[in-house]
Coordinates of C-alpha atoms in Angstrom, one line a residue:
Chain A
X1047 CA -21.1 8.7 -6.3
X1048 CA -17.9 7.5 -5.1
X1049 CA -17.7 10.9 -3.0
X1050 CA -20.2 9.7 -0.6
X1051 CA -18.8 6.3 -0.2
X1052 CA -15.5 7.7 0.9
X1053 CA -17.5 10.3 2.7
X1054 CA -20.0 7.7 4.5
X1055 CA -16.6 5.8 5.1
X1056 CA -14.9 8.4 7.0
X1057 CA -17.6 9.7 8.6
X1058 CA -17.8 6.0 10.3
X1059 CA -14.7 5.6 11.2
X1060 CA -14.8 8.7 13.2
X1061 CA -17.5 7.1 14.9
X1062 CA -15.7 4.5 16.2
X1063 CA -12.1 5.3 16.8
X1064 CA -10.8 3.1 19.1
X1065 CA -12.0 0.5 16.3
X1066 CA -10.6 2.2 13.4
X1067 CA -7.3 2.4 15.1
X1068 CA -6.7 -1.2 16.5
X1069 CA -7.5 -2.6 13.2
X1070 CA -5.2 -0.3 11.4
X1071 CA -2.6 -0.7 13.7
X1072 CA -2.4 -4.3 12.4
X1073 CA -2.0 -3.1 8.9
X1074 CA 0.3 -0.8 10.1
X1075 CA 2.9 -3.0 11.9
X1076 CA 2.9 -5.2 8.8
X1077 CA 3.5 -3.0 6.4
X1078 CA 6.1 -0.6 8.8
X1079 CA 7.5 -4.2 9.3
X1080 CA 8.0 -5.0 5.7
X1081 CA 9.0 -1.4 4.2
X1082 CA 11.5 -1.1 7.4
X1083 CA 13.1 -4.1 5.8
X1084 CA 13.2 -2.9 2.4
X1085 CA 14.6 -0.1 3.6
X1086 CA 17.4 -2.2 4.9
X1087 CA 18.2 -4.1 2.1
X1088 CA 18.2 -0.6 -0.1
X1089 CA 20.9 0.4 2.7
X1090 CA 22.9 -2.4 2.1
X1091 CA 22.9 -2.8 -1.5
X1092 CA 23.8 0.8 -1.7
X1093 CA 26.3 0.5 0.8
X1094 CA 28.3 -3.0 -1.2
X1095 CA 27.3 -0.6 -4.7
X1096 CA 29.4 2.2 -2.8
X1097 CA 32.3 0.3 -1.2
X1098 CA 32.8 -2.1 -4.4
X1099 CA 32.2 0.6 -7.2
X1100 CA 35.4 1.6 -8.8
X1101 CA 36.2 5.0 -10.7
X1102 CA 36.7 4.8 -14.4
X1103 CA 37.3 1.5 -15.0
X1104 CA 36.5 -2.2 -14.6
X1105 CA 38.8 -4.0 -12.8
X1106 CA 40.0 -8.1 -12.9
X1107 CA 42.4 -9.5 -10.6
X1108 CA 43.8 -12.8 -11.9
X1109 CA 45.6 -14.9 -9.5
X1110 CA 47.5 -18.7 -10.1
X1111 CA 46.0 -21.2 -8.1
X1112 CA 45.9 -24.9 -7.0
X1113 CA 45.0 -27.7 -9.5
X1114 CA 44.4 -30.2 -6.9
X1115 CA 43.8 -33.1 -10.1
X1116 CA 47.4 -32.5 -11.6
X1117 CA 49.3 -31.4 -8.2
X1118 CA 50.0 -28.5 -9.8
X1119 CA 50.3 -24.5 -9.2
X1120 CA 49.9 -21.8 -11.8
X1121 CA 53.0 -19.5 -12.2
X1122 CA 52.9 -15.6 -13.0
X1123 CA 55.6 -14.1 -14.2
X1124 CA 57.0 -10.5 -15.1
X1125 CA 56.6 -11.8 -18.5
X1126 CA 53.3 -12.6 -18.5
X1127 CA 52.6 -9.2 -16.9
X1128 CA 53.8 -8.0 -20.3
X1129 CA 52.1 -9.5 -22.3
X1130 CA 48.7 -8.8 -20.9
X1131 CA 49.7 -5.3 -20.9
X1132 CA 49.8 -5.8 -24.8
X1133 CA 46.0 -7.5 -25.0
X1134 CA 43.2 -5.5 -26.4
X1135 CA 40.7 -3.9 -24.4
X1136 CA 43.3 -3.7 -20.9
X1137 CA 44.3 0.3 -19.9
X1138 CA 47.2 -0.8 -17.2
X1139 CA 48.0 -3.5 -15.6
X1140 CA 49.8 -4.0 -12.1
X1141 CA 51.5 -6.8 -10.1
X1142 CA 49.6 -7.1 -6.6
X1143 CA 52.5 -6.9 -4.0
X1144 CA 52.9 -6.2 -0.7
X1145 CA 55.6 -6.4 2.3
X1146 CA 56.4 -5.3 5.3
X1147 CA 59.4 -2.9 5.9
X1148 CA 60.9 -0.6 8.6
X1149 CA 60.6 2.8 7.5
X1150 CA 62.3 5.3 9.7
X1151 CA 60.9 8.9 9.9
X1152 CA 61.8 12.0 11.8
X1153 CA 62.6 10.2 14.8
X1154 CA 60.7 7.2 15.1
X1155 CA 60.9 3.9 13.0
X1156 CA 57.9 1.9 12.4
X1157 CA 57.4 -1.1 10.6
X1158 CA 54.6 -0.7 7.9
X1159 CA 52.9 -2.3 5.3
X1160 CA 53.7 -1.5 1.9
X1161 CA 51.2 -1.9 -0.9
X1162 CA 52.3 -1.4 -4.5
X1163 CA 50.4 1.4 -6.6
X1164 CA 50.4 2.6 -10.2
X1165 CA 49.0 5.9 -11.5
X1166 CA 45.6 4.4 -12.1
X1167 CA 45.5 2.9 -8.3
X1168 CA 44.8 6.0 -7.0
X1169 CA 41.9 7.1 -8.9
X1170 CA 40.0 3.2 -9.5
X1171 CA 39.7 3.0 -5.8
X1172 CA 39.1 6.8 -5.0
X1173 CA 42.0 7.6 -2.9
X1174 CA 41.6 11.0 -1.4
X1175 CA 45.0 13.1 -1.8
X1176 CA 45.2 14.8 1.9
X1177 CA 48.7 16.2 1.0
X1178 CA 51.0 17.0 -2.0
X1179 CA 50.9 14.5 -5.0
X1180 CA 50.0 11.1 -6.8
X1181 CA 52.4 9.6 -8.5
X1182 CA 53.6 10.7 -11.6
X1183 CA 53.4 7.9 -14.7
X1184 CA 56.8 8.7 -15.7
X1185 CA 57.6 7.8 -12.0
X1186 CA 56.2 4.7 -12.3
X1187 CA 57.8 3.7 -15.6
X1188 CA 61.1 4.5 -14.4
X1189 CA 60.7 3.1 -10.7
X1190 CA 62.1 6.2 -9.2
X1191 CA 62.1 5.5 -5.2
X1192 CA 58.9 7.9 -4.2
X1193 CA 56.5 7.2 -1.8
X1194 CA 53.2 8.0 -1.1
X1195 CA 52.1 7.6 3.2
X1196 CA 48.9 7.2 4.9
X1197 CA 47.6 10.1 6.9
X1198 CA 48.0 7.9 10.0
X1199 CA 51.5 6.4 9.9
X1200 CA 52.6 10.0 7.9
X1201 CA 51.1 11.9 11.7
X1202 CA 53.4 8.7 13.8
X1203 CA 57.1 9.3 11.6
X1204 CA 56.6 13.1 11.2
X1205 CA 54.7 14.0 14.6
X1206 CA 55.9 17.9 14.2
X1207 CA 55.9 18.9 10.3
X1208 CA 54.7 17.6 7.0
X1209 CA 56.5 14.5 5.7
X1210 CA 56.0 15.4 2.0
X1211 CA 58.8 15.9 0.4
X1212 CA 61.0 14.7 3.2
X1213 CA 63.5 11.9 2.5
X1214 CA 62.6 8.3 4.3
X1215 CA 64.8 5.3 5.2
X1216 CA 63.5 2.0 4.1
X1217 CA 65.6 -0.7 5.3
X1218 CA 68.8 0.6 3.4
X1219 CA 67.0 2.2 0.5
X1220 CA 66.0 5.9 0.5
X1221 CA 62.5 7.0 -0.9
X1222 CA 61.0 10.6 -1.0
X1223 CA 57.8 11.0 0.4
X1224 CA 55.4 13.2 -2.4
X1225 CA 52.1 12.8 -0.6
X1226 CA 50.0 11.6 2.2
X1227 CA 46.8 9.4 1.3
X1228 CA 43.6 9.6 3.6
X1229 CA 42.5 6.1 4.2
X1230 CA 39.6 4.1 5.6
X1231 CA 38.0 0.5 5.6
X1232 CA 36.3 1.1 2.2
X1233 CA 39.1 1.6 0.0
X1234 CA 41.3 -2.1 2.1
X1235 CA 37.5 -3.8 0.7
X1236 CA 37.0 -1.7 -2.5
X1237 CA 40.9 -3.0 -3.7
X1238 CA 40.9 -6.1 -2.0
X1239 CA 43.4 -5.4 1.0
X1240 CA 43.8 -6.9 4.1
X1241 CA 44.4 -4.5 6.2
X1242 CA 45.5 -0.7 5.8
X1243 CA 48.9 -0.1 4.4
X1244 CA 51.2 2.7 6.2
X1245 CA 52.7 3.5 2.6
X1246 CA 52.4 3.3 -1.2
X1247 CA 55.3 3.0 -3.4
X1248 CA 55.5 2.1 -7.5
X1249 CA 55.6 -1.6 -8.2
X1250 CA 58.9 -1.7 -9.7
X1251 CA 60.5 -0.8 -6.4
X1252 CA 59.7 -3.6 -5.1
X1253 CA 59.6 -5.8 -7.9
X1254 CA 62.6 -7.8 -8.9
X1255 CA 63.1 -8.4 -12.1
X1256 CA 64.5 -12.0 -11.6
X1257 CA 63.0 -14.0 -14.5
X1258 CA 61.3 -16.6 -11.9
X1259 CA 59.9 -14.4 -9.5
X1260 CA 56.3 -15.2 -9.1
X1261 CA 53.6 -13.2 -8.3
X1262 CA 50.4 -13.7 -6.1
X1263 CA 48.1 -11.4 -8.0
X1264 CA 48.0 -9.3 -10.9
X1265 CA 45.0 -6.3 -11.1
X1266 CA 44.1 -5.7 -15.1
X1267 CA 42.1 -2.5 -15.9
X1268 CA 39.9 -1.9 -18.6
X1269 CA 37.1 0.7 -20.0
X1270 CA 34.0 0.4 -17.6
X1271 CA 32.3 -0.1 -20.7
X1272 CA 34.0 -3.1 -22.1
X1273 CA 32.1 -6.5 -21.5
X1274 CA 33.2 -7.8 -18.8
X1275 CA 32.2 -11.6 -19.5
X1276 CA 34.0 -11.0 -22.8
X1277 CA 37.0 -9.7 -20.8
X1278 CA 37.4 -11.8 -18.3
X1279 CA 37.4 -14.6 -21.2
X1280 CA 39.9 -12.6 -23.1
X1281 CA 42.0 -12.6 -20.1
X1282 CA 41.9 -16.2 -19.2
X1283 CA 42.2 -17.7 -22.4
X1284 CA 45.4 -15.4 -23.2
X1285 CA 47.1 -15.9 -19.9
X1286 CA 46.4 -20.2 -20.2
X1287 CA 47.3 -19.5 -24.0
X1288 CA 44.5 -22.0 -24.6
X1289 CA 46.0 -25.0 -23.4
X1290 CA 43.8 -27.3 -21.7
X1291 CA 46.4 -28.4 -19.3
X1292 CA 46.7 -24.5 -18.1
X1293 CA 43.3 -23.8 -18.3
X1294 CA 42.6 -25.0 -14.2
X1295 CA 45.7 -23.4 -13.4
X1296 CA 44.5 -19.7 -13.3
X1297 CA 41.3 -17.7 -12.1
X1298 CA 39.8 -14.5 -13.2
X1299 CA 37.4 -12.6 -11.3
X1300 CA 36.1 -9.0 -12.1
X1301 CA 35.5 -7.0 -8.9
X1302 CA 31.7 -6.5 -10.2
X1303 CA 31.5 -10.2 -9.6
X1304 CA 32.8 -9.9 -6.4
X1305 CA 30.4 -7.8 -5.2
X1306 CA 27.3 -9.6 -6.9
X1307 CA 28.4 -12.5 -4.6
X1308 CA 28.1 -10.1 -1.7
X1309 CA 24.9 -8.5 -2.7
X1310 CA 23.6 -12.1 -3.0
X1311 CA 24.4 -13.0 0.3
X1312 CA 22.7 -10.0 1.9
X1313 CA 19.6 -10.1 0.0
X1314 CA 19.5 -14.0 1.5
X1315 CA 19.4 -13.1 4.7
X1316 CA 17.1 -10.8 4.3
X1317 CA 14.3 -12.8 2.5
X1318 CA 13.9 -14.5 5.3
X1319 CA 12.7 -11.9 7.3
X1320 CA 10.4 -10.6 4.9
X1321 CA 8.4 -13.8 4.6
X1322 CA 8.0 -13.2 8.2
X1323 CA 6.9 -9.7 8.1
X1324 CA 4.5 -10.9 4.9
X1325 CA 2.6 -12.9 7.9
X1326 CA 2.3 -10.1 10.0
X1327 CA 0.4 -8.4 7.2
X1328 CA -2.0 -11.1 6.5
X1329 CA -2.9 -11.1 10.1
X1330 CA -3.6 -7.5 10.1
X1331 CA -5.6 -8.2 6.7
X1332 CA -7.4 -10.5 8.7
X1333 CA -8.2 -8.2 11.1
X1334 CA -9.5 -5.6 9.1
X1335 CA -11.8 -8.3 7.3
X1336 CA -13.0 -8.9 11.2
X1337 CA -13.8 -5.3 11.8
X1338 CA -15.8 -5.1 8.6
X1339 CA -18.1 -8.4 9.4
X1340 CA -18.6 -7.0 12.7
X1341 CA -19.9 -3.5 10.6
X1342 CA -22.2 -5.5 8.5
X1343 CA -23.7 -7.0 11.3
X1344 CA -24.0 -4.0 13.3
X1345 CA -25.3 -1.9 10.5
X1346 CA -27.6 -4.8 9.2
X1347 CA -30.9 -2.3 10.0
X1348 CA -28.4 0.9 7.6
X1349 CA -27.9 -1.7 4.6
X1350 CA -32.1 -2.4 5.0
X1351 CA -32.9 1.7 5.1
X1352 CA -30.4 2.5 2.4
X1353 CA -32.3 -0.1 0.0
X1354 CA -35.4 1.0 0.9
X1355 CA -34.3 4.2 -0.2
X1356 CA -33.2 2.7 -3.1
X1357 CA -29.4 1.3 -2.8
X1358 CA -28.6 -1.4 -5.0
X1359 CA -26.5 -4.5 -4.3
X1360 CA -23.7 -2.3 -5.9
X1361 CA -23.7 0.6 -3.9
X1362 CA -24.0 -1.4 -0.8
X1363 CA -21.0 -3.5 -2.2
X1364 CA -19.1 -0.8 -2.9
X1365 CA -19.3 0.9 0.3
X1366 CA -18.4 -1.7 2.7
X1367 CA -15.6 -2.0 0.4
X1368 CA -14.0 1.4 0.1
X1369 CA -14.3 1.4 4.1
X1370 CA -11.7 -1.4 4.1
X1371 CA -9.6 -0.1 1.2
X1372 CA -9.5 3.3 3.3
X1373 CA -8.6 0.9 6.8
X1374 CA -5.8 -0.7 5.2
X1375 CA -4.1 2.1 3.1
X1376 CA -4.4 4.3 5.4
X1377 CA -3.0 2.0 7.7
X1378 CA -0.4 0.9 5.1
X1379 CA 0.6 4.1 3.8
X1380 CA 1.0 5.7 7.5
X1381 CA 3.8 2.8 8.2
X1382 CA 5.7 3.9 4.8
X1383 CA 5.7 7.4 5.6
X1384 CA 7.0 6.5 9.4
X1385 CA 9.6 4.5 8.0
X1386 CA 10.6 7.3 5.7
X1387 CA 11.0 9.6 8.6
X1388 CA 12.9 7.2 10.1
X1389 CA 15.0 6.5 7.9
X1390 CA 15.9 10.0 7.3
X1391 CA 16.4 10.8 11.3
X1392 CA 18.7 7.5 11.8
X1393 CA 21.0 9.0 8.9
X1394 CA 20.7 12.2 10.2
X1395 CA 21.2 11.8 13.7
X1396 CA 23.8 9.3 12.6
X1397 CA 22.4 6.1 14.1
X1398 CA 22.8 4.4 11.0
X1399 CA 26.2 4.2 8.7
X1400 CA 23.5 2.4 6.0
X1401 CA 22.0 4.3 3.5
X1402 CA 18.3 3.5 4.8
X1403 CA 16.0 4.4 1.7
X1404 CA 12.8 3.1 1.4
X1405 CA 13.4 2.0 -2.3
X1406 CA 10.4 3.6 -4.5
X1407 CA 8.8 0.6 -6.7
X1408 CA 9.0 -2.3 -4.1
X1409 CA 7.4 0.6 -1.7
X1410 CA 4.5 0.7 -4.4
X1411 CA 4.4 -2.9 -4.3
X1412 CA 3.8 -3.0 -0.7
X1413 CA 1.0 0.0 -1.0
X1414 CA -0.6 -2.6 -3.5
X1415 CA -0.4 -5.3 -2.0
X1416 CA -2.2 -3.1 1.0
X1417 CA -5.0 -2.4 -1.0
X1418 CA -5.7 -5.9 -2.2
X1419 CA -5.5 -7.3 1.2
X1420 CA -8.2 -4.4 2.1
X1421 CA -10.2 -5.6 -0.9
X1422 CA -9.9 -8.9 0.0
X1423 CA -10.7 -8.5 3.8
X1424 CA -13.8 -6.6 2.6
X1425 CA -15.0 -8.7 0.1
X1426 CA -16.7 -11.4 2.2
X1427 CA -18.1 -9.0 4.1
X1428 CA -19.3 -6.4 1.6
X1429 CA -21.1 -9.0 -0.6
X1430 CA -22.8 -10.4 2.4
X1431 CA -24.3 -7.1 3.1
X1432 CA -25.0 -6.7 -0.5
X1433 CA -27.0 -9.4 -0.9
X1434 CA -29.2 -9.3 2.3
X1435 CA -33.1 -9.1 1.5
X1436 CA -34.3 -5.0 2.5
X1437 CA -37.5 -6.4 4.5
X1438 CA -35.1 -8.7 6.2
X1439 CA -32.4 -6.2 6.8
X1440 CA -35.1 -3.5 8.1
X1441 CA -36.8 -5.8 10.5
X1442 CA -33.2 -6.6 12.3
X1443 CA -32.9 -5.7 16.0
Chain B
X583 CA -58.2 9.8 -12.1
X584 CA -55.6 7.5 -13.0
X585 CA -54.8 4.2 -11.7
X586 CA -51.1 4.0 -10.5
X587 CA -51.4 1.2 -8.3
X588 CA -52.7 -2.5 -8.5
X589 CA -52.8 -5.7 -6.5
X590 CA -54.6 -8.9 -7.7
X591 CA -55.0 -11.8 -5.6
X592 CA -51.4 -11.5 -4.1
X593 CA -50.4 -14.3 -1.9
X594 CA -46.9 -14.5 -0.2
X595 CA -46.5 -17.7 1.9
X596 CA -43.4 -17.8 4.2
X597 CA -41.7 -21.6 5.2
X598 CA -41.7 -24.7 3.3
X599 CA -44.2 -27.7 2.8
X600 CA -45.4 -28.6 6.3
X601 CA -44.6 -25.9 8.1
X602 CA -45.6 -23.2 5.5
X603 CA -47.7 -20.5 6.5
X604 CA -49.6 -18.1 4.1
X605 CA -49.4 -14.5 5.8
X606 CA -51.7 -12.7 3.0
X607 CA -54.4 -14.9 1.6
X608 CA -55.6 -13.3 -1.8
X609 CA -55.7 -9.2 -1.2
X610 CA -56.6 -7.3 -4.2
X611 CA -56.2 -3.4 -4.0
X612 CA -56.6 -0.9 -6.7
X613 CA -54.9 2.9 -5.6
X614 CA -55.5 5.8 -7.8
X615 CA -53.6 8.9 -8.3
X616 CA -53.3 11.4 -5.4
X617 CA -55.9 8.9 -3.1
X618 CA -55.0 8.7 1.0
X619 CA -55.9 5.0 1.7
X620 CA -55.0 3.7 5.2
X621 CA -54.9 -0.3 5.9
X622 CA -55.5 -1.3 8.7
X623 CA -54.7 -4.0 10.6
X624 CA -54.0 -5.6 14.3
X625 CA -50.4 -7.1 14.7
X626 CA -50.3 -10.6 13.3
X627 CA -52.7 -9.2 10.0
X628 CA -50.3 -9.7 7.7
X629 CA -50.4 -5.7 6.8
X630 CA -46.3 -5.7 7.4
X631 CA -46.0 -8.2 5.3
X632 CA -48.4 -6.6 2.7
X633 CA -46.6 -3.2 3.2
X634 CA -43.2 -5.2 2.3
X635 CA -44.4 -5.7 -0.9
X636 CA -46.0 -3.1 -1.7
X637 CA -43.1 -1.1 -1.4
X638 CA -41.6 -2.9 -3.7
X639 CA -39.1 -4.5 -0.9
X640 CA -40.5 -8.3 -1.6
X641 CA -41.9 -10.3 -3.9
X642 CA -45.7 -11.9 -3.6
X643 CA -45.6 -15.8 -3.7
X644 CA -48.4 -15.3 -6.1
X645 CA -50.4 -13.1 -7.9
X646 CA -49.7 -9.9 -9.4
X647 CA -48.5 -6.4 -8.7
X648 CA -48.3 -3.8 -11.1
X649 CA -47.3 -0.3 -10.6
X650 CA -47.8 2.7 -13.0
X651 CA -49.2 0.1 -16.2
X652 CA -45.6 -2.5 -15.2
X653 CA -46.3 -5.8 -13.8
X654 CA -43.1 -5.7 -11.1
X655 CA -44.2 -9.0 -9.2
X656 CA -41.4 -10.6 -10.6
X657 CA -38.5 -7.9 -10.7
X658 CA -34.6 -8.4 -10.0
X659 CA -33.3 -7.2 -6.8
X660 CA -31.4 -4.7 -8.5
X661 CA -34.5 -3.4 -10.5
X662 CA -36.5 -2.9 -7.8
X663 CA -34.1 -0.8 -6.2
X664 CA -34.4 1.2 -8.7
X665 CA -37.8 1.0 -9.2
X666 CA -37.8 1.7 -5.3
X667 CA -35.9 4.8 -5.7
X668 CA -38.1 6.6 -7.9
X669 CA -41.5 5.3 -7.4
X670 CA -41.6 4.6 -3.5
X671 CA -41.5 7.3 -0.9
X672 CA -40.9 5.5 2.6
X673 CA -41.8 6.8 6.0
X674 CA -40.6 4.0 8.8
X675 CA -42.4 4.1 12.8
X676 CA -38.7 4.7 13.6
X677 CA -38.0 7.5 10.9
X678 CA -35.0 5.6 10.2
X679 CA -32.7 8.5 9.6
X680 CA -28.8 7.7 9.5
X681 CA -27.2 9.5 12.9
X682 CA -24.0 9.7 11.2
X683 CA -25.6 12.0 8.6
X684 CA -27.0 15.3 8.7
X685 CA -30.3 15.9 8.1
X686 CA -29.2 17.3 4.3
X687 CA -27.5 14.8 4.1
X688 CA -30.3 12.2 5.0
X689 CA -32.4 14.0 2.6
X690 CA -30.2 13.7 0.1
X691 CA -29.6 9.8 0.2
X692 CA -32.1 8.5 -2.3
X693 CA -31.3 11.8 -4.7
X694 CA -27.8 10.1 -4.5
X695 CA -28.9 6.4 -5.2
X696 CA -31.2 7.8 -8.2
X697 CA -28.0 9.7 -8.6
X698 CA -29.7 12.9 -9.6
X699 CA -27.8 16.1 -9.7
X700 CA -28.8 19.3 -7.5
X701 CA -29.7 17.3 -4.9
X702 CA -28.3 19.7 -2.0
X703 CA -30.6 22.4 -3.2
X704 CA -33.5 20.2 -3.4
X705 CA -32.9 19.2 -0.3
X706 CA -32.8 22.7 1.4
X707 CA -36.4 23.3 -0.4
X708 CA -37.9 20.1 1.1
X709 CA -36.6 20.7 4.4
X710 CA -38.3 24.2 4.2
X711 CA -41.3 22.6 2.9
X712 CA -41.7 20.7 6.6
X713 CA -40.6 23.5 8.2
X714 CA -37.0 22.6 9.2
X715 CA -34.8 24.5 6.4
X716 CA -33.4 26.1 10.0
X717 CA -32.7 22.2 10.9
X718 CA -30.9 21.4 7.7
X719 CA -27.3 20.8 9.4
X720 CA -28.3 19.2 12.4
X721 CA -27.8 15.5 13.2
X722 CA -30.9 13.1 14.1
X723 CA -29.7 12.6 18.0
X724 CA -30.0 16.5 18.7
X725 CA -33.3 16.6 17.5
X726 CA -36.9 15.6 18.8
X727 CA -39.2 13.1 17.4
X728 CA -41.5 15.1 15.6
X729 CA -38.8 16.8 13.9
X730 CA -36.8 13.6 12.9
X731 CA -40.3 12.2 11.3
X732 CA -40.1 15.0 9.4
X733 CA -37.3 15.0 8.3
X734 CA -38.0 11.3 7.0
X735 CA -41.1 12.8 5.4
X736 CA -38.4 15.6 3.4
X737 CA -36.6 12.0 2.3
X738 CA -39.2 10.4 1.5
X739 CA -40.3 13.2 -1.2
X740 CA -36.7 13.4 -2.5
X741 CA -37.2 12.0 -5.6
X742 CA -40.9 12.5 -6.2
X743 CA -42.0 9.3 -5.4
X744 CA -45.2 8.1 -7.4
X745 CA -46.8 7.7 -3.8
X746 CA -45.7 7.8 -0.3
X747 CA -45.7 4.8 1.7
X748 CA -46.3 5.2 5.7
X749 CA -45.6 2.3 8.1
X750 CA -47.2 3.7 11.5
X751 CA -45.5 7.1 10.7
X752 CA -47.0 8.1 14.4
X753 CA -46.8 5.2 16.3
X754 CA -43.5 6.3 18.2
X755 CA -44.5 9.8 18.9
X756 CA -46.8 11.6 21.5
X757 CA -50.6 12.4 20.7
X758 CA -49.7 15.6 19.9
X759 CA -46.7 15.2 17.5
X760 CA -48.3 12.6 15.9
X761 CA -51.6 14.6 15.4
X762 CA -48.8 17.3 13.8
X763 CA -47.3 14.6 12.1
X764 CA -50.7 13.7 10.3
X765 CA -51.4 17.5 9.3
X766 CA -48.8 17.6 7.1
X767 CA -49.6 14.3 5.4
X768 CA -53.1 15.5 4.9
X769 CA -51.2 18.9 3.4
X770 CA -49.2 16.6 1.4
X771 CA -52.1 14.9 0.3
X772 CA -54.0 17.9 -0.5
X773 CA -51.4 19.1 -2.4
X774 CA -51.4 15.8 -4.9
X775 CA -49.4 13.5 -3.1
X776 CA -50.8 9.7 -3.0
X777 CA -50.6 8.6 0.5
X778 CA -50.3 5.1 1.6
X779 CA -50.8 4.7 5.5
X780 CA -50.1 1.1 7.5
X781 CA -51.7 1.8 11.1
X782 CA -53.2 -0.1 13.6
X783 CA -54.6 2.8 15.2
X784 CA -58.2 3.9 14.7
X785 CA -57.9 7.4 14.7
X786 CA -55.1 7.9 12.8
X787 CA -56.8 5.3 10.2
X788 CA -60.0 7.7 10.4
X789 CA -57.5 10.8 9.1
X790 CA -57.1 8.7 5.3
X791 CA -59.8 9.3 2.8
X792 CA -60.4 6.0 2.1
X793 CA -59.9 3.1 5.1
X794 CA -59.1 -0.7 4.3
X795 CA -59.1 -3.5 7.4
X796 CA -56.9 -6.3 6.9
X797 CA -57.4 -9.3 9.1
X798 CA -56.1 -12.7 8.9
X799 CA -54.8 -12.3 5.7
X800 CA -57.8 -11.0 3.9
X801 CA -59.2 -7.6 2.9
X802 CA -62.6 -7.6 5.1

C-alpha cells in the first residue's frame, strides 16, 4: 500500500512540475544554507584542530604574571626550570627565548629572530626537515653552538649552495648549521610564535647562567594521555610552592585550552548564521504546506472518488503526508548533495583553504528536521482531506 | 432469491431547525439478489440523496438500511468505507477515473483499498471482460467516453461487490455508446450481478426489470 502512496505522489509531482520544483526550491535553499554553514563550521573546527594539534605530547605554557592587588610580579628562574624538570609526568621542559641577531652567511648579513629549540620542539610542533638533521640530545645538553635555519633565511644567506655543514657568525659567536627547517604560519600559531624565526638554536646557547635571569615563558611537555587539568594543577602548585601569596603570580595554560577558546569563538560567530538559515527552512516548510493545501482543494473530487472506492481516512491522510514528505525530503537531499559536491569542488579547485566537510551527524539531523517539516506542513491539509464527506467531495466542482 | 438490501422508512433531512428540508421522506425498498432495478426521478426528486445512502456514502436521518442482513445506517466513517469497498461497485455519470493512472491502475484501486493480492491479474481479466484488454496501459485522456465508462465498470466489479450502483451511467454519452453501455450492464445482469440504476432517462430505465419512481422524496 505504501508503494501506491509513493507512486501516486510521484505521478502527481510529474503532472505539476513547476509547482513541485518551486516548493522543493524553498526547502532546498533552507537546507543548502544550513548544511553549507555546517560544513564551514566543521571546516573551521578541523582547521583549528589541525593547526593546534601537537604530536606525541601535551604542551603547557607557564608564565609569570603581574598581580595588580599586591603590585607584585612573578619570577621564573633557571632554578625553577630545573625543579619543573623533576615533576612526575613531565617529559621535557624548555625556556621559551627569542631574540634578534645579525647573522653573516656566505655574503650577506641578515638580522633575524632566533628561537630556542630543544630536541622535542621539532617533533611536538611537527616542523618538517628540509635538509640536514635536527639537534641531537647531546648538542642540546652540552650547549653546542649549532643552528637550524628556516628555509627563507637559508636561501637569503646562502643563495648559491646548501648551508648544511657551513659556519655562520652571529655577532661574534660561530655556529654550525646542521639543518634546514620548513616553516609555515600554522607552525607559528601552533608554537605560539609571533613571527617566523630565521633560525633555531639550543636554549642553553642564549640562556645565560646568571641566577637572577628572569624567564618570560616556560614550556612543559607531558605524556599526551595524562589528565590535563590534573597536570596543570600539579605544575601550578609546584611553581607557587602552595603559598597563597604566590598563587596569583603564575599562570599555566595547556595548548588544548587555547584551542577550545578559539573553537568557541568560531562557533559563536556561526550560530547566528545558523539561526538565519533555520528561518529560511521554516519559510520553505510554509511553502510546502501552501502547495499541499492547494492540492487538497484541487483534488477534492478525487478524494471523493477514492473514498467511494473504499479509501479510509488513513489512506487519504497517508497519501497526502507521503506527498509532502517527498517534496521536502527531495528538496533537502538534493540540497545536501549539492553542498557536498560544492565542498569537494571548493577543496579540489583550491578555492577554499579550509577543509570543508559536511559533518554526518548534524546533517542527518538536518534531514530529519526536513522530513518533520514535510510531515507538519502536510498534516493540516491531509487531515482536512481525510475528514471530507465522500458525498460532498464527489459533488464538488 | 435472497434479499440483499432493505431500506425501511428512510428519511434524510438537510439543515437545522426552521430551514431544515426533508429531501427523502420515508422510502422503503427491498432489493433481491440478481435483480436489475431502476430508480427513476427528475432532478430535485431526491434520487441523488437516496443514491448516497444506498451507496453508503451518507447516513439517513431516520429509518434503517440493512445490507446482507446487517444494519448499516449508523456505522462510523471507516466502517462505511470498509463495507463500501467490498459491497458496492460505483459507476458514475462522469466516469471519475483518476487521470494520472492507466486503465489498469484505475481498476486496481478498489482492490488496493481492500488490500487484495493479485490485483494486477484480476484487473487484466476484468478489462478483458469489458472488451478493453488492449487498452490496459492507456490513460483515460486518450480514451473515448464509452471506453472510459467500460473501465469504470471494470473498476466497479473489482471487489466482486454485492451490487452495482450506476448513477446515470449513460448521461455523458451519445445514444449509441449509451446503448452499448446498457447492453454491457444487461449482460452483467444475465451473468448474475445485482444492478441498481439511478436515472432520469425513461429509455434507460426501461432496460431494467423493475422500475421505481421517486418524486418529491417519496416512491410513487
